[in-house]
PDB file of C-alpha atoms in Angstrom:
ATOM      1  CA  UNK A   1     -37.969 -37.406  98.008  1.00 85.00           C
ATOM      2  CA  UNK A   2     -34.559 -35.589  97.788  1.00 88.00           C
ATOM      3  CA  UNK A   3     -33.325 -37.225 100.527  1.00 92.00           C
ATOM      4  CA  UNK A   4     -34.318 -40.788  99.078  1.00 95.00           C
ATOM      5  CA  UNK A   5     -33.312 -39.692  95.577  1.00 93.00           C
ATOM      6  CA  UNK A   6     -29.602 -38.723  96.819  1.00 93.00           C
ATOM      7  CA  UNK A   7     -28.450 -42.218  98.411  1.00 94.00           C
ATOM      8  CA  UNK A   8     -30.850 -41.560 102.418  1.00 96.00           C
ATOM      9  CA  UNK A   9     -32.020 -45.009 101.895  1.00 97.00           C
ATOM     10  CA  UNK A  10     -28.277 -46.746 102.027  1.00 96.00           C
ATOM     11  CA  UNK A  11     -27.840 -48.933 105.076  1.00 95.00           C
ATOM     12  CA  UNK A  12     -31.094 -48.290 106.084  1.00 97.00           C
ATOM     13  CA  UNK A  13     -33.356 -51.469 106.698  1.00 97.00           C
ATOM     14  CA  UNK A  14     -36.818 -49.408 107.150  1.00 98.00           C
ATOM     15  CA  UNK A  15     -38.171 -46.525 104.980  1.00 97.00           C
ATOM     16  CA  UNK A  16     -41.190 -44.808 106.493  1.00 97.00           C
ATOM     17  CA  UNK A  17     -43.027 -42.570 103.936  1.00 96.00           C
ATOM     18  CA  UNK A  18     -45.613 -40.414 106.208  1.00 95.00           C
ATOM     19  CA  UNK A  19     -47.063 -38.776 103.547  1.00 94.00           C
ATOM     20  CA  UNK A  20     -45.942 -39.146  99.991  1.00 90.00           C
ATOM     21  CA  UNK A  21     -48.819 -37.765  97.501  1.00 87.00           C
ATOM     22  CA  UNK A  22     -46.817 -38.012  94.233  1.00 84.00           C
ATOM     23  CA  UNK A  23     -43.927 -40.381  94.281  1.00 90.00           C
ATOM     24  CA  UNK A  24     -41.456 -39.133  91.277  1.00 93.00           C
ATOM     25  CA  UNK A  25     -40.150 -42.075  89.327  1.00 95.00           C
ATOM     26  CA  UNK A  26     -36.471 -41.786  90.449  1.00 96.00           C
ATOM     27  CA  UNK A  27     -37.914 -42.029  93.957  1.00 96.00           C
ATOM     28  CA  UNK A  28     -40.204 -45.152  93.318  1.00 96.00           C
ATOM     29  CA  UNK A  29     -36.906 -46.858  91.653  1.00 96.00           C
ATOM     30  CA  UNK A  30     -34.736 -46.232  94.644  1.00 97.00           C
ATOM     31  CA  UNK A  31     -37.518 -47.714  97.029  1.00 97.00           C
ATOM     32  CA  UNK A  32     -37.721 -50.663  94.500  1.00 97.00           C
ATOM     33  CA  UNK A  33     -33.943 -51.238  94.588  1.00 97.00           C
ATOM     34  CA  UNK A  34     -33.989 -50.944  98.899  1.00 98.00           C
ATOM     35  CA  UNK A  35     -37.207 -53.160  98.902  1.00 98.00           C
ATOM     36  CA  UNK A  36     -35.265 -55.632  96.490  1.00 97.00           C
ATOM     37  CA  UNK A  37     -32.307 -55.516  98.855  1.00 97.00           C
ATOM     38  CA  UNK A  38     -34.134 -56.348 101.851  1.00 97.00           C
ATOM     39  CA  UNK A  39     -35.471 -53.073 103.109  1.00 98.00           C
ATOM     40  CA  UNK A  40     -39.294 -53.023 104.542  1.00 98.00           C
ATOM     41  CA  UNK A  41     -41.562 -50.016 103.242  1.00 98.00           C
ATOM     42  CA  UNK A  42     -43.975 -47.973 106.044  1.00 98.00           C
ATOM     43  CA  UNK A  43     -46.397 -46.390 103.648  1.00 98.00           C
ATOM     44  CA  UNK A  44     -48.961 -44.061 105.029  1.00 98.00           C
ATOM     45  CA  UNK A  45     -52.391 -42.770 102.665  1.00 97.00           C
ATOM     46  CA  UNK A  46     -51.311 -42.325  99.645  1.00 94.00           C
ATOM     47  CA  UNK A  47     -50.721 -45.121  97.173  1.00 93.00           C
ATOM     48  CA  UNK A  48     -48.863 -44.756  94.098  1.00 90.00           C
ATOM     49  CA  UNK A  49     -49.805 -47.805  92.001  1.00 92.00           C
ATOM     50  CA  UNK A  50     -45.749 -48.833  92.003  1.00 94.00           C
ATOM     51  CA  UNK A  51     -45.805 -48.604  95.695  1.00 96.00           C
ATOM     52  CA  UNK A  52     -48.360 -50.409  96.532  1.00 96.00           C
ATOM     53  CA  UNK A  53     -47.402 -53.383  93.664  1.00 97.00           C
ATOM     54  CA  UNK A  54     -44.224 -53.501  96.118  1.00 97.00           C
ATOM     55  CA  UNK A  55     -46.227 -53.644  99.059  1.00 98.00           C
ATOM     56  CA  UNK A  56     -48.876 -55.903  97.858  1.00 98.00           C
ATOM     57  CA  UNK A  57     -51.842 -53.877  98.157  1.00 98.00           C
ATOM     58  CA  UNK A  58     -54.370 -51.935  96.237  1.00 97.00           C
ATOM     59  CA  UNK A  59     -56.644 -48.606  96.743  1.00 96.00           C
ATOM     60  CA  UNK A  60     -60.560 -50.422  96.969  1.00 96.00           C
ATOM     61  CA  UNK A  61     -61.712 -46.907  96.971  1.00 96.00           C
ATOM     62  CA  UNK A  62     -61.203 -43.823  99.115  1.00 96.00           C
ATOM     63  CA  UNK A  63     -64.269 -43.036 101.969  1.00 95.00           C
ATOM     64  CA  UNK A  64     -65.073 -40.189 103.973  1.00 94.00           C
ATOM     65  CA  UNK A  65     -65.863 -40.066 107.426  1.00 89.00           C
ATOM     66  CA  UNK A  66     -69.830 -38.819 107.471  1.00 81.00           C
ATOM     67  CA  UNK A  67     -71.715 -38.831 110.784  1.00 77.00           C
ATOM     68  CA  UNK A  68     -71.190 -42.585 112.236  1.00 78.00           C
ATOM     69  CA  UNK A  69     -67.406 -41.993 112.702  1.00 87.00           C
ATOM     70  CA  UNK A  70     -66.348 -45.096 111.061  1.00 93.00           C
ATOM     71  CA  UNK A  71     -62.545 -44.210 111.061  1.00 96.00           C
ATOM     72  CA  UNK A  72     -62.468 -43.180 114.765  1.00 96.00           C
ATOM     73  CA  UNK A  73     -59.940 -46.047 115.877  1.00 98.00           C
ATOM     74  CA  UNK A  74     -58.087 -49.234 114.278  1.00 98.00           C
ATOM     75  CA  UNK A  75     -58.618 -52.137 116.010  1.00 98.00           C
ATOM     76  CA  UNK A  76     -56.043 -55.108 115.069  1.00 98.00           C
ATOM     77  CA  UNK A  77     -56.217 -58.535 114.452  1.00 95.00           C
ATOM     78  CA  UNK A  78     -52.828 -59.692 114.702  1.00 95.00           C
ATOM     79  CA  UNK A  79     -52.188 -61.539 117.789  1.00 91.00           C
ATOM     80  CA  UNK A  80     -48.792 -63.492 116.424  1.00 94.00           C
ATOM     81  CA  UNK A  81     -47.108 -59.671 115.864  1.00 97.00           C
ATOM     82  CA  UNK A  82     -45.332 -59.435 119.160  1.00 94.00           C
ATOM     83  CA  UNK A  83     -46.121 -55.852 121.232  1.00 95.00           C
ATOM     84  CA  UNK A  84     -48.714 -54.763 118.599  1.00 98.00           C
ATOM     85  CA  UNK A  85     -51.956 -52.752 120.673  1.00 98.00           C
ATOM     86  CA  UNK A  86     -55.010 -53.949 120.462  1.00 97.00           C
ATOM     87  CA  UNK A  87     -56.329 -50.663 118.654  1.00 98.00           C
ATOM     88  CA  UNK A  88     -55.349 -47.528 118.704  1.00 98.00           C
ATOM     89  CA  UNK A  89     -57.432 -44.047 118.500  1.00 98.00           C
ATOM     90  CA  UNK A  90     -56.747 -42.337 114.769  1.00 97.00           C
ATOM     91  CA  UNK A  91     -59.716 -39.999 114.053  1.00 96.00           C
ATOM     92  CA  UNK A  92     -59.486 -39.700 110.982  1.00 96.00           C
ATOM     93  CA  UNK A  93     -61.887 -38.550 108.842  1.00 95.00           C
ATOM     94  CA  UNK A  94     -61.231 -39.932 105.449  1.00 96.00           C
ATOM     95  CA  UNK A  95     -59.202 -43.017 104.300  1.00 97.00           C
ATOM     96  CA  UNK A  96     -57.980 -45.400 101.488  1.00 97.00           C
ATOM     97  CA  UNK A  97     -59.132 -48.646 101.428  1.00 97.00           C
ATOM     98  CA  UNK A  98     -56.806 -50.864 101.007  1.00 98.00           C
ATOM     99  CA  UNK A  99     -57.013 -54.556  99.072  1.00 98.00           C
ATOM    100  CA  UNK A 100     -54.046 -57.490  99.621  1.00 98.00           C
ATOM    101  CA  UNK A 101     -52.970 -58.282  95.991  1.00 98.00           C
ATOM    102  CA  UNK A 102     -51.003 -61.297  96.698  1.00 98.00           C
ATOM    103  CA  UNK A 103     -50.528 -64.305  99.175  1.00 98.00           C
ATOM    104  CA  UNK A 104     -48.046 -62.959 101.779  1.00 98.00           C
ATOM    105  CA  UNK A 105     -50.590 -59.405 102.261  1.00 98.00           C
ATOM    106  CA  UNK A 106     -52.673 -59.678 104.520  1.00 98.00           C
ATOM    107  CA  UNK A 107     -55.328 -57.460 106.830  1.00 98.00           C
ATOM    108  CA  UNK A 108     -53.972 -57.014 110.216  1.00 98.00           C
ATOM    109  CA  UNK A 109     -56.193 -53.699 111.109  1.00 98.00           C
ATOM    110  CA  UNK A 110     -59.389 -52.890 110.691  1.00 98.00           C
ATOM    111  CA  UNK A 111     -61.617 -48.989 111.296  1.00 98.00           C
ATOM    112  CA  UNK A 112     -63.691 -49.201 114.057  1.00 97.00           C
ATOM    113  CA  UNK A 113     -65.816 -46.270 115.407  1.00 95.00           C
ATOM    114  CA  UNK A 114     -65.856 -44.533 119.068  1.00 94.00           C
ATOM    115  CA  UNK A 115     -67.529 -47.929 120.159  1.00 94.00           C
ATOM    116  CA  UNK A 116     -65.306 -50.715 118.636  1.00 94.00           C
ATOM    117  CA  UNK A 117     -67.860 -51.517 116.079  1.00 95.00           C
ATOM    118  CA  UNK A 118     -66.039 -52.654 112.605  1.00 95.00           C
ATOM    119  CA  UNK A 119     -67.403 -50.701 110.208  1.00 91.00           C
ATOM    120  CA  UNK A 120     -66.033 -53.315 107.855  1.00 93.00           C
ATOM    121  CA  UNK A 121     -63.596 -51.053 106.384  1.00 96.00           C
ATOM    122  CA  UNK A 122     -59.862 -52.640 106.431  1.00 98.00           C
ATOM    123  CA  UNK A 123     -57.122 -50.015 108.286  1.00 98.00           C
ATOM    124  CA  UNK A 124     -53.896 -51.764 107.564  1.00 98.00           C
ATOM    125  CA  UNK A 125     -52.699 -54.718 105.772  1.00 98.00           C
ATOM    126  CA  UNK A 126     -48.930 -56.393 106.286  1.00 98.00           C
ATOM    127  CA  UNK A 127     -47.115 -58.043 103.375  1.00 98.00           C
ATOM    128  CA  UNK A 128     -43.411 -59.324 103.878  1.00 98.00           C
ATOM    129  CA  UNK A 129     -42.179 -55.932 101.793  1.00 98.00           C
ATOM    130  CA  UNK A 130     -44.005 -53.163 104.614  1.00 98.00           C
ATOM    131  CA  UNK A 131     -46.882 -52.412 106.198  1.00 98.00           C
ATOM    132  CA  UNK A 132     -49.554 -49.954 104.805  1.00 98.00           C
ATOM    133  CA  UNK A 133     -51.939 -47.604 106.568  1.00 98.00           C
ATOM    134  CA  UNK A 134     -54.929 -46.201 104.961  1.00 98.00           C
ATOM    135  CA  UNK A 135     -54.366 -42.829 106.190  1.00 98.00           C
ATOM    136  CA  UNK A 136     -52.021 -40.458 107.703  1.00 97.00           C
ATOM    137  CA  UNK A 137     -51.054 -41.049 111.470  1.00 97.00           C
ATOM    138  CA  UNK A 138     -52.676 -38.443 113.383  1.00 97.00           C
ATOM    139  CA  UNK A 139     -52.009 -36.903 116.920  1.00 96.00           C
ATOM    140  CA  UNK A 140     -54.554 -39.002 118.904  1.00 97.00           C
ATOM    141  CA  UNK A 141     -53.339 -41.828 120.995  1.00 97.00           C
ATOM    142  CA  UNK A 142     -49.080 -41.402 120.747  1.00 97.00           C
ATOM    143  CA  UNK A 143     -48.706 -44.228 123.388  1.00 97.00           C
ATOM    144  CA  UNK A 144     -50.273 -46.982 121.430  1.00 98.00           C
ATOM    145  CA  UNK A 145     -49.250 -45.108 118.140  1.00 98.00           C
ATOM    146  CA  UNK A 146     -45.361 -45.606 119.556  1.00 95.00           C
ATOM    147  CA  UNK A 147     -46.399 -49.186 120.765  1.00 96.00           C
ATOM    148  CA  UNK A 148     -47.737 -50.142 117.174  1.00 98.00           C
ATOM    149  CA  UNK A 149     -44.726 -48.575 115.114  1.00 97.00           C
ATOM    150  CA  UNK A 150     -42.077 -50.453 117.502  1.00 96.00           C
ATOM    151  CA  UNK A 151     -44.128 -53.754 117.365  1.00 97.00           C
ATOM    152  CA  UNK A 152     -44.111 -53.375 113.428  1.00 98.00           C
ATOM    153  CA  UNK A 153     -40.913 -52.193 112.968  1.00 97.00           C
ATOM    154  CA  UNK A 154     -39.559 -54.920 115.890  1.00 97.00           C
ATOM    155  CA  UNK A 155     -41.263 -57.374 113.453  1.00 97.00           C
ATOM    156  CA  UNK A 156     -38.857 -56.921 110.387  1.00 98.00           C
ATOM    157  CA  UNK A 157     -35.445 -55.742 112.716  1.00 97.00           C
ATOM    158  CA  UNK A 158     -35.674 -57.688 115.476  1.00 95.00           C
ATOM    159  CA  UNK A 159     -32.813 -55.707 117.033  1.00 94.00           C
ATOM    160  CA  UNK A 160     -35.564 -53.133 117.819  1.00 91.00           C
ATOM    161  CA  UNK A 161     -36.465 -54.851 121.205  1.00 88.00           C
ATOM    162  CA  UNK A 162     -33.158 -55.193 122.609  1.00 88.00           C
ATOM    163  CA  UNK A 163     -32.307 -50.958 122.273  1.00 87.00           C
ATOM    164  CA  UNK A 164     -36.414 -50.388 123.378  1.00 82.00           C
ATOM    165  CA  UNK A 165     -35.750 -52.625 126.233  1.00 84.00           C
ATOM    166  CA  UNK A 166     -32.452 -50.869 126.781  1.00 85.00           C
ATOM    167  CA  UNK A 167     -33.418 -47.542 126.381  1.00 82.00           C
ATOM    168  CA  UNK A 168     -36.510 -48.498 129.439  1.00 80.00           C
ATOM    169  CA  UNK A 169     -34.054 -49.470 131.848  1.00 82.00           C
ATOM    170  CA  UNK A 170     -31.451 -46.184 131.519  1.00 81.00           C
ATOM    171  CA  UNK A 171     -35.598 -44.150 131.971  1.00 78.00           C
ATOM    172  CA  UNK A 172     -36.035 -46.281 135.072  1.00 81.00           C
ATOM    173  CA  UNK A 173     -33.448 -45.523 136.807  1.00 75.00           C
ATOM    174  CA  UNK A 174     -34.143 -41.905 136.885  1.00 74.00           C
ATOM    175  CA  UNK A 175     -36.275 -39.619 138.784  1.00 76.00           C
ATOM    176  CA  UNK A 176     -36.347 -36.036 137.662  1.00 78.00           C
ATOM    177  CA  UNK A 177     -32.762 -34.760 138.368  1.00 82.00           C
ATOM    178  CA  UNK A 178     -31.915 -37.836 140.408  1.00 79.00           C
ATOM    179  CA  UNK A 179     -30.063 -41.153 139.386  1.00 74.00           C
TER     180      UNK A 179
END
């Protein structure tokens, strides 16, 4: 919030708020101003009302996880959203259920359990402003956590691909300590 608050949002064209229970006023008006300027929100579990009006989504209720495991994986439905997995593990064991509140929001992930059965729950829904999770990323499943965030991210700065694909080619042409 400090950071955001003192100017960390400035040439910037992605903010990604991990975990952001209470989002002070002066922090919600900077985000407005970057959002308003271009910039593209990452907002993960929590939802202030403010951040999800810029986002274009709504809590539908918060659910725990219970027995069935509803929440074990997101599955996505998104096949237009270049390098985006099919689903990727999460585990997690409550969420927010999120609701589109306007035209351009729409569900692109939905909780599955261990099986891939929906459990009818949307995961995450995309909006031209940022992309919203219903929880907190967790530790299961970095590879297609890593794939998901650069296939979102490559979505709204294109530029992304070009340094990923980059960035492959310089790992390729190593092996351990030899070139």
């Amino acid at each position: 919030d400090e950071d955001v608050i003192n100017g960390g949002l400035a040439d910037r064209k992605v903010a990604i708020f991990p975990y952001s229970p209470s989002m002070a006023p002066e922090v919600l008006d900077q985000v407005k101003q970057f959002v308003e300027g271009g910039g593209k929100v990452f907002l993960f579990y929590s939802l202030d009302a403010g951040m999800g009006e810029l986002l274009g989504v709504k809590s539908a209720g918060w659910k725990q996880r219970g027995d069935a495991d509803p929440f074990a994986k997101v599955a996505f439905d998104a096949g237009d959203i270049q390098g985006l997995p099919s689903e990727m593990r999460q585990d997690s064991w409550n969420t927010n259920v999120p609701e589109p509140t306007r035209p351009d929001a729409k569900i692109i992930g939905w909780w599955t359990n261990n099986e891939g059965e929906r459990s009818g729950d949307p995961a995450m829904v995309l909006s031209d402003t940022g992309v919203y999770l219903g929880h907190v990323l967790t530790n299961a499943d970095r590879e297609a956590k890593q794939q998901m965030m650069t296939a979102l991210i490559g979505l709204f700065v294109p530029e992304v691909w070009s340094r990923k694909a980059n960035r492959a080619l310089k790992d390729v042409a190593g092996v351990g300590p030899f070139a």
